[in-house]
Coordinates of N, CA and C in Angstrom, one line a residue:
X1 N -2.2 -14.0 -3.5 CA -3.6 -14.4 -3.6 C -4.5 -13.3 -4.1
X2 N -4.0 -12.1 -4.1 CA -4.9 -11.0 -4.6 C -4.6 -10.6 -6.1
X3 N -3.6 -11.3 -6.7 CA -3.2 -10.9 -8.1 C -4.4 -11.1 -9.0
X4 N -5.2 -12.2 -8.9 CA -6.3 -12.3 -9.8 C -7.4 -11.2 -9.6
X5 N -7.5 -10.8 -8.4 CA -8.5 -9.7 -8.1 C -8.0 -8.4 -8.7
X6 N -6.7 -8.1 -8.6 CA -6.2 -6.9 -9.2 C -6.3 -7.0 -10.7
X7 N -5.9 -8.1 -11.3 CA -5.9 -8.2 -12.8 C -7.4 -8.1 -13.3
X8 N -8.3 -8.6 -12.6 CA -9.7 -8.5 -13.0 C -10.2 -7.1 -13.0
X9 N -9.9 -6.4 -11.9 CA -10.3 -5.0 -11.8 C -9.6 -4.1 -12.8
X10 N -8.4 -4.3 -13.1 CA -7.6 -3.5 -14.1 C -7.8 -4.0 -15.5
X11 N -8.4 -5.2 -15.7 CA -8.6 -5.8 -17.0 C -7.3 -6.0 -17.7
X12 N -6.3 -6.5 -17.0 CA -5.0 -6.7 -17.6 C -4.3 -7.9 -16.9
X13 N -3.3 -8.5 -17.6 CA -2.5 -9.5 -17.0 C -1.1 -8.9 -16.6
X14 N -0.6 -9.3 -15.5 CA 0.7 -8.9 -15.0 C 1.7 -10.0 -15.1
X15 N 2.8 -9.8 -15.9 CA 3.8 -10.8 -16.0 C 4.7 -10.8 -14.7
X16 N 4.8 -9.6 -14.1 CA 5.6 -9.5 -12.9 C 4.5 -9.1 -11.8
X17 N 4.6 -9.6 -10.6 CA 3.8 -9.2 -9.5 C 4.5 -9.5 -8.2
X18 N 5.5 -8.7 -7.9 CA 6.4 -8.9 -6.8 C 6.2 -7.9 -5.7
X19 N 5.8 -8.3 -4.5 CA 5.7 -7.4 -3.4 C 7.1 -6.9 -3.0
X20 N 7.2 -5.6 -2.9 CA 8.5 -5.0 -2.6 C 8.5 -4.5 -1.1
X21 N 7.4 -4.0 -0.6 CA 7.3 -3.4 0.7 C 5.9 -3.5 1.2
X22 N 5.7 -3.7 2.5 CA 4.4 -3.6 3.1 C 4.3 -3.0 4.4
X23 N 3.1 -2.5 4.8 CA 2.8 -2.0 6.1 C 1.5 -2.7 6.6
X24 N 1.3 -2.7 7.9 CA 0.0 -3.2 8.4 C -0.7 -2.2 9.2
X25 N -2.0 -2.4 9.3 CA -2.8 -1.6 10.2 C -3.8 -2.6 10.8
X26 N -3.8 -2.7 12.1 CA -4.7 -3.6 12.8 C -6.1 -3.0 13.0
X27 N -7.1 -3.7 12.5 CA -8.5 -3.2 12.6 C -9.2 -4.5 13.1
X28 N -10.5 -4.7 12.7 CA -11.1 -6.0 13.0 C -10.6 -7.0 12.0
X29 N -9.3 -7.2 12.0 CA -8.6 -8.0 11.1 C -7.3 -7.2 10.8
X30 N -6.7 -7.3 9.6 CA -5.5 -6.6 9.3 C -5.6 -6.0 7.9
X31 N -5.3 -4.7 7.8 CA -5.2 -4.1 6.5 C -3.7 -4.1 6.2
X32 N -3.4 -4.6 5.0 CA -2.0 -4.6 4.5 C -1.9 -3.6 3.4
X33 N -0.9 -2.7 3.4 CA -0.6 -1.8 2.3 C 0.6 -2.3 1.7
X34 N 0.5 -2.7 0.4 CA 1.6 -3.4 -0.2 C 2.1 -2.7 -1.5
X35 N 3.4 -2.5 -1.6 CA 3.9 -1.9 -2.9 C 4.3 -3.1 -3.7
X36 N 3.7 -3.2 -4.9 CA 3.9 -4.3 -5.8 C 4.5 -3.8 -7.2
X37 N 5.6 -4.5 -7.6 CA 6.1 -4.3 -8.9 C 5.3 -5.0 -9.9
X38 N 4.8 -4.3 -11.0 CA 4.0 -5.0 -12.0 C 4.7 -5.0 -13.4
X39 N 5.7 -4.3 -13.5 CA 6.6 -4.3 -14.7 C 7.9 -3.8 -14.4
X40 N 8.8 -3.6 -15.3 CA 10.2 -3.2 -15.0 C 10.2 -1.8 -14.3
X41 N 9.3 -0.9 -14.7 CA 9.3 0.4 -14.2 C 7.9 0.8 -13.5
X42 N 7.0 -0.1 -13.5 CA 5.6 0.3 -13.0 C 5.4 -0.4 -11.6
X43 N 4.8 0.3 -10.7 CA 4.4 -0.2 -9.4 C 3.0 0.2 -9.1
X44 N 2.4 -0.6 -8.3 CA 1.0 -0.3 -7.7 C 1.1 -0.4 -6.2
X45 N 0.2 0.3 -5.6 CA 0.0 0.2 -4.1 C -1.4 -0.5 -3.9
X46 N -1.3 -1.6 -3.1 CA -2.6 -2.3 -2.9 C -3.0 -2.2 -1.4
X47 N -4.3 -2.1 -1.1 CA -4.8 -2.2 0.2 C -5.5 -3.5 0.3
X48 N -5.0 -4.5 1.1 CA -5.6 -5.8 1.2 C -6.1 -6.0 2.6
X49 N -7.3 -6.5 2.7 CA -7.9 -6.8 4.1 C -7.9 -8.3 4.3
X50 N -7.4 -8.7 5.5 CA -7.4 -10.1 5.9 C -8.2 -10.1 7.2
X51 N -9.4 -10.8 7.1 CA -10.3 -10.9 8.2 C -9.7 -11.7 9.3
X52 N -10.4 -11.8 10.5 CA -9.9 -12.6 11.6 C -10.0 -14.1 11.2
X53 N -9.1 -14.9 11.8 CA -9.0 -16.3 11.4 C -10.4 -17.1 11.6
X54 N -11.2 -16.8 12.6 CA -12.4 -17.5 12.7 C -13.4 -17.3 11.7
X55 N -13.2 -16.2 10.9 CA -14.2 -15.9 9.8 C -13.9 -16.7 8.5
X56 N -12.8 -17.4 8.5 CA -12.4 -18.3 7.4 C -12.6 -17.7 6.0
X57 N -12.0 -16.5 5.8 CA -12.1 -15.8 4.5 C -10.7 -15.5 4.1
X58 N -10.4 -15.5 2.8 CA -9.1 -15.2 2.3 C -8.9 -13.7 2.2
X59 N -7.7 -13.3 1.8 CA -7.5 -11.8 1.6 C -8.3 -11.2 0.5
X60 N -8.7 -10.0 0.8 CA -9.6 -9.3 -0.1 C -9.0 -8.0 -0.5
X61 N -8.9 -7.7 -1.8 CA -8.4 -6.4 -2.4 C -9.4 -5.4 -2.1
X62 N -9.1 -4.4 -1.2 CA -10.1 -3.4 -0.9 C -9.8 -2.1 -1.7
X63 N -8.6 -1.9 -2.2 CA -8.3 -0.7 -3.0 C -6.9 -0.8 -3.6
X64 N -6.7 0.1 -4.6 CA -5.3 0.1 -5.2 C -5.1 1.4 -5.8
X65 N -3.8 1.8 -6.0 CA -3.4 3.0 -6.7 C -2.4 2.6 -7.8
X66 N -2.6 3.0 -9.0 CA -1.7 2.7 -10.1 C -0.8 3.9 -10.3
X67 N 0.2 3.8 -11.3 CA 1.0 4.9 -11.7 C 2.1 5.2 -10.6
X68 N 2.4 4.3 -9.8 CA 3.4 4.5 -8.7 C 4.8 4.2 -9.2
X69 N 5.8 4.7 -8.5 CA 7.2 4.4 -8.8 C 7.8 3.7 -7.6
X70 N 9.0 3.1 -7.8 CA 9.6 2.4 -6.7 C 9.9 3.4 -5.5
X71 N 10.1 4.6 -5.8 CA 10.4 5.6 -4.7 C 9.2 6.3 -4.0
X72 N 8.0 6.1 -4.6 CA 6.8 6.7 -4.0 C 6.6 6.1 -2.6
X73 N 6.3 6.9 -1.6 CA 6.1 6.4 -0.2 C 4.8 5.6 -0.1
X74 N 4.8 4.6 0.7 CA 3.7 3.7 0.9 C 2.9 4.3 2.0
X75 N 1.7 4.8 1.8 CA 0.9 5.5 2.8 C -0.5 5.0 2.8
X76 N -1.2 5.3 3.9 CA -2.6 4.9 4.0 C -3.4 5.5 2.9
X77 N -4.3 4.8 2.3 CA -5.3 5.3 1.3 C -6.6 4.6 1.4

């Protein structure tokens, strides 16, 4: 659901967009830190916020890091 948000911010289209790994952080909702494969050798780390269910909002891309590899650790940012 956040692929269009990422593509818009990066001004590019991703043929591959596969989540490889994720972590969560509970706040007033949930922060998801997600490692995503965007090409054969390129990865990005996404920070996605999902608000509480009663707020009726979809996931929101709050931040991302590009230039990652499959082996880079997925950490808070």
